[in-house]
XYZ file of C-alpha atoms in Angstrom:
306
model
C 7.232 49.753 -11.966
C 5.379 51.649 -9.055
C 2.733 54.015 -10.012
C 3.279 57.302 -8.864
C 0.128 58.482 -6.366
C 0.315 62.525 -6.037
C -2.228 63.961 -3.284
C -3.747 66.646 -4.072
C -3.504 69.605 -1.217
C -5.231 68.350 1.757
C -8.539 70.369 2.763
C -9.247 72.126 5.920
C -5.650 72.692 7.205
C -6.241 74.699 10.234
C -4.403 75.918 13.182
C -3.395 73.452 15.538
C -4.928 72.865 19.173
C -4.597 75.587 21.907
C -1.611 74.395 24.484
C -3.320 72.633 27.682
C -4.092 74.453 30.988
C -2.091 74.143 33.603
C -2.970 72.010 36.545
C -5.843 73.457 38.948
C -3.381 72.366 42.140
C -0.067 72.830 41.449
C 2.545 71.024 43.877
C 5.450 72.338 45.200
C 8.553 69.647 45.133
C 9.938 67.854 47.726
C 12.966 69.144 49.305
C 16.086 67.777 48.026
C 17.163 64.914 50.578
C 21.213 64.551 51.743
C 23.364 62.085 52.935
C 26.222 63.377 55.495
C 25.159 66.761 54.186
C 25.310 66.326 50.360
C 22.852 66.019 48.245
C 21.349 62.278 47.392
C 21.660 61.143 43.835
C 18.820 60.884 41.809
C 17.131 58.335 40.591
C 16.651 58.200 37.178
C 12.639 58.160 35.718
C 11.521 55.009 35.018
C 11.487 54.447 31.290
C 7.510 53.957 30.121
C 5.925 51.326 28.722
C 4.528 50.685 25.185
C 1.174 50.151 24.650
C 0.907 46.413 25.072
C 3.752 46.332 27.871
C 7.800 46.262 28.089
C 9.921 48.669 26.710
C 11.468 46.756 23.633
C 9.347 46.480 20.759
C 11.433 43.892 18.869
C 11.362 40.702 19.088
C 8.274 40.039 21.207
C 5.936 42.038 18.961
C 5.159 41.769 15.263
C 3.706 45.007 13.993
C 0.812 45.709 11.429
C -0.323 48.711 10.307
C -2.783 50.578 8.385
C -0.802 53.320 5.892
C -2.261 56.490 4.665
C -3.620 59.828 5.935
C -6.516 61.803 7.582
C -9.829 62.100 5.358
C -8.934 60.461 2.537
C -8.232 56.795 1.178
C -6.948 58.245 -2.123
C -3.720 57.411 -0.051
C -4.359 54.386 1.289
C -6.753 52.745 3.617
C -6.368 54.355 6.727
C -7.868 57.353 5.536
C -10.932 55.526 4.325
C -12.994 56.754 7.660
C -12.633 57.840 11.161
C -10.107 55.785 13.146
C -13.045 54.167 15.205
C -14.472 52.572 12.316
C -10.883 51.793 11.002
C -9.456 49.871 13.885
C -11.540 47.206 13.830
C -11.044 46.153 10.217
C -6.921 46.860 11.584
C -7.263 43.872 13.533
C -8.909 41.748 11.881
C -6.207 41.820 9.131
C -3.496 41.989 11.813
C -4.437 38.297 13.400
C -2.878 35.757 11.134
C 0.926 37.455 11.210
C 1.511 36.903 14.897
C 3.422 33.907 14.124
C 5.434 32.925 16.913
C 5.317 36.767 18.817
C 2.614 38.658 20.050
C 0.865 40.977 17.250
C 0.892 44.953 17.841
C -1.767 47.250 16.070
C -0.347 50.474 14.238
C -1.543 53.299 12.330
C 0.666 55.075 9.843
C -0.647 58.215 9.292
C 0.970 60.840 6.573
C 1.433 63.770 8.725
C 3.141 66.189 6.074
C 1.899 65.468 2.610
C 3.959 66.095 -0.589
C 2.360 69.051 -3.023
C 2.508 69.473 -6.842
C 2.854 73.313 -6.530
C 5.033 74.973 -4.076
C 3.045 76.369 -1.319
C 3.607 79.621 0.960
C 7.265 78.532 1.855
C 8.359 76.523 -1.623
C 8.848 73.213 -0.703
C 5.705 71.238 -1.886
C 4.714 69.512 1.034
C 2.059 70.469 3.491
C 1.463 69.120 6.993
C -2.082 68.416 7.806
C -4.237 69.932 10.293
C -2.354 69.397 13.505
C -5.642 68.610 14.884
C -6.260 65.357 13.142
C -2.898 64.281 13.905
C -3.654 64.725 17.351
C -7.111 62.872 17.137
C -5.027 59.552 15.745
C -2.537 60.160 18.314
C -4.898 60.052 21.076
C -7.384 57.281 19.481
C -3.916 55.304 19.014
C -2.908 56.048 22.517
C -6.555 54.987 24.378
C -6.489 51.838 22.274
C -3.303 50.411 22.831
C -2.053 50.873 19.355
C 1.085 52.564 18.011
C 1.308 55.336 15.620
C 3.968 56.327 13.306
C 3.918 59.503 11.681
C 5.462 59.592 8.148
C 6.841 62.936 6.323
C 6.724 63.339 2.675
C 8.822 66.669 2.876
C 9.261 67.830 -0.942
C 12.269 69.834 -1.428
C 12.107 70.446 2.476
C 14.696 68.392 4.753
C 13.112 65.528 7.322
C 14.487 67.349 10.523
C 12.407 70.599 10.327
C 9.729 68.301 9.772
C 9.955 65.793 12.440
C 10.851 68.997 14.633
C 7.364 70.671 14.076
C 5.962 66.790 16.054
C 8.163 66.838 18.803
C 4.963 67.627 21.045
C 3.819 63.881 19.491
C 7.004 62.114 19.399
C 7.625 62.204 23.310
C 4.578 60.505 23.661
C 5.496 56.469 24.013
C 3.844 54.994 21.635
C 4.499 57.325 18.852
C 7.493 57.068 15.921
C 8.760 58.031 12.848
C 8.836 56.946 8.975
C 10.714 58.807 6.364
C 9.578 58.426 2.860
C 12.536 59.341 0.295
C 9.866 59.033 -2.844
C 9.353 62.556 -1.638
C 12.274 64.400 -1.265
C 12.428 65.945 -3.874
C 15.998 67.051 -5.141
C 16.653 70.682 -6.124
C 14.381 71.954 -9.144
C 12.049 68.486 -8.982
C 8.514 68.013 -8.430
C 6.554 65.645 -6.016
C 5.244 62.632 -8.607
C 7.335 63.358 -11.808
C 10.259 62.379 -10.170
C 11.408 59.225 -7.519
C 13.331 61.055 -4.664
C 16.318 60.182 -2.577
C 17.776 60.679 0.738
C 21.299 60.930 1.545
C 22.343 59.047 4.943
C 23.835 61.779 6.533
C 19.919 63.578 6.347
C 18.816 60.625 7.812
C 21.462 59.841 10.686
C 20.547 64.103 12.028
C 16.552 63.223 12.117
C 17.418 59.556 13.904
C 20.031 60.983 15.908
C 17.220 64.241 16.829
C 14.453 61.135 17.987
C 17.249 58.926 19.731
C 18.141 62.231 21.948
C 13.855 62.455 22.570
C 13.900 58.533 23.969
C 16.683 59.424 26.234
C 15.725 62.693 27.789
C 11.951 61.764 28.364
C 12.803 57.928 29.319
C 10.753 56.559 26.564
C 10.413 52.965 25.354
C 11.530 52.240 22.257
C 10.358 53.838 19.023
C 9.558 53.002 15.666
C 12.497 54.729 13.171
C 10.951 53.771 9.327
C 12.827 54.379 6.209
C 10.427 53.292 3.484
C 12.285 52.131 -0.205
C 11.589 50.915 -3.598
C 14.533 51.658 -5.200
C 18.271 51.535 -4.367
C 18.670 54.985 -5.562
C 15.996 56.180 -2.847
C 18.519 55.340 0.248
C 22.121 55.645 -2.457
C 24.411 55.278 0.588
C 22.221 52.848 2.931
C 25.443 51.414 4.193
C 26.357 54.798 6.157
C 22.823 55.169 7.960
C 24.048 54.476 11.955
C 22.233 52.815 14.285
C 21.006 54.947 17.271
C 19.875 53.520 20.482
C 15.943 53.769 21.632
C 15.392 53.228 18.078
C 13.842 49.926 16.077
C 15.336 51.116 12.920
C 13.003 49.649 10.090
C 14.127 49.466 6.519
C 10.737 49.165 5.363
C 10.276 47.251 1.585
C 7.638 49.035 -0.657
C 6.732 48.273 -4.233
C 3.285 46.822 -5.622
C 2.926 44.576 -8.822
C 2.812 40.717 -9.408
C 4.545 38.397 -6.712
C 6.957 38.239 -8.892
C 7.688 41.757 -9.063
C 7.757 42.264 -5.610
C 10.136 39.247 -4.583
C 12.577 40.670 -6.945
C 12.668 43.870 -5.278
C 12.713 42.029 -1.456
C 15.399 40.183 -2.256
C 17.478 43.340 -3.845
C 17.152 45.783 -1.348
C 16.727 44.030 2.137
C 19.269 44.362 4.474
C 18.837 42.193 7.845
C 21.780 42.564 9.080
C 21.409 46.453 9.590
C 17.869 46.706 9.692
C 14.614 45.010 11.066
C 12.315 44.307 7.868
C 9.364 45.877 6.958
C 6.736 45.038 3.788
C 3.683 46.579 2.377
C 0.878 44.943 1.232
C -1.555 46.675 -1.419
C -4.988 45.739 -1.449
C -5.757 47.338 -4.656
C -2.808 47.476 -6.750
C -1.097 44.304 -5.954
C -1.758 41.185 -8.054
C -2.715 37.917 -6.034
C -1.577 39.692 -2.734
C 0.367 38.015 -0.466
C -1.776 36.519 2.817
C -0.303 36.446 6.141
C 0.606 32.831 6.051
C 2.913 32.981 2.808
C 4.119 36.574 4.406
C 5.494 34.086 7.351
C 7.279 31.989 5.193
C 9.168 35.063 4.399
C 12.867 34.555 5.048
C 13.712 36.548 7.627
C 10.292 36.806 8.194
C 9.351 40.686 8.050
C 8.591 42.334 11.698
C 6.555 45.626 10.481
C 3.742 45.196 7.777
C 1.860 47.966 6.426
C -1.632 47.859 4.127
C -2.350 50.694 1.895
């Protein structure tokens, strides 16, 4: 049975960057060109690139990622020190799963962090200091890696949440995870209870980062839904599919090899979802190395460490 990890409130949340200045030497636009007098049609922005190239991040990449949050590794082993000390360990542990595809580097960082009391607003979660998101975003950015940002949101709803990282989320190479463990349902607490997400929650947040991929022309992005337990996701059938997204139905769960096969095999769903699997360096027994992880049928395409 999964332990239940409650962070404590994260220290030195602080107000978030100032917005950037504007440009020294601003440009005027071109004038509109016409054809027999009307008006050309535009052409539409070409769509960026991800970090490594293309705008498809499935099937040419595998992912792996480090999981857990700014400052501390009481969450898992990102947080364990600064991302320029972290990313080389990252790949290291990232080079056996290529496999037959090309292997992509990816932090998962915690971005809002579920509370055991219920804060100014009530809904015991916190969002870290928008500052240190921004210093993983840009490390992730200069090094060719992706980022997903995860929400733990408490008794508050995923969309507000993701909302409040819309500045990050049009940036190419960042997505989105949703944990359910930590949303909470009315009158519960973060880490005495397992929480749950309803699909229609989750089809407003994917539908919210599909409309950000088409508007800004962005490659496509990371969409996590992290699970344990069938009751996290009760009506996983009804969660749509939205395009510009690499919807991941991400496996969690430590314990014996044993433990975790039975819960892979239970709750993976291929046919609607690209795989994901965690690995546990600490709490996992005889952990699974990246060659029995590719013997994995369907082999997973996102793997996390915490």
């Amino acid at each position: 049975m999964r332990r239940i990890v409650l962070a404590g409130l994260v220290t030195a949340l602080l107000a978030g960057c100032g917005a950037e200045s504007p440009p020294e030497n601003e440009t005027r636009p071109a004038p509109t060109q016409t054809i027999g007098g009307e008006p050309a049609a535009k052409k539409p922005a070409p769509r960026a690139q991800l970090p490594l190239g293309g705008t498809a991040i499935f099937p040419k990449y595998r992912v792996v990622a480090y999981y857990g949050t700014a400052g501390t590794g009481t969450l898992g082993v990102l947080g364990e020190a600064a991302p320029d000390k972290m990313l080389p360990k990252l790949r290291r542990a990232a080079r056996g799963f290529a496999g037959d595809r090309k292997v992509q580097a990816a932090y998962e960082l915690i971005a809002t962090v579920a509370q055991a009391k219920p804060g100014k607003d009530g809904d015991y979660s916190q969002m870290i200091d928008e500052r240190k998101i921004k210093q993983y975003v840009d490390h992730a950015r200069k090094n060719k890696v992706l980022i997903i940002l995860d929400l733990q949101p408490g008794r508050g709803r995923f969309l507000p949440q993701a909302e409040r990282l819309e500045k990050f989320l049009v940036q190419p190479h960042v997505g989105l995870a949703l944990d359910p463990e930590w949303r909470m349902p009315k009158g519960k607490v973060p880490g005495k209870t397992i929480g749950t997400v309803g699909a229609a929650e989750v089809n407003e947040v994917s539908a919210y980062v599909s409309g950000l991929v088409r508007r800004h022309a962005l490659p496509e992005k990371l969409f996590v839904l992290h699970q344990f337990r069938s009751s996290m996701l009760p009506d996983v059938q009804r969660i749509a599919k939205r395009p510009g997204l690499a919807m991941v139905q991400h496996v969690d769960g430590f314990g014996t090899r044993a433990e975790k096969n039975a819960t892979w095999h239970r709750l993976r769903r291929p046919k609607q979802f690209h795989l994901g699997y965690k690995l546990f360096y600490d709490e996992d027994v005889k952990r699974y190395q990246a060659k029995d992880v590719l013997r994995f049928k369907p082999v997973p395409e996102l793997i996390s460490f915490q």
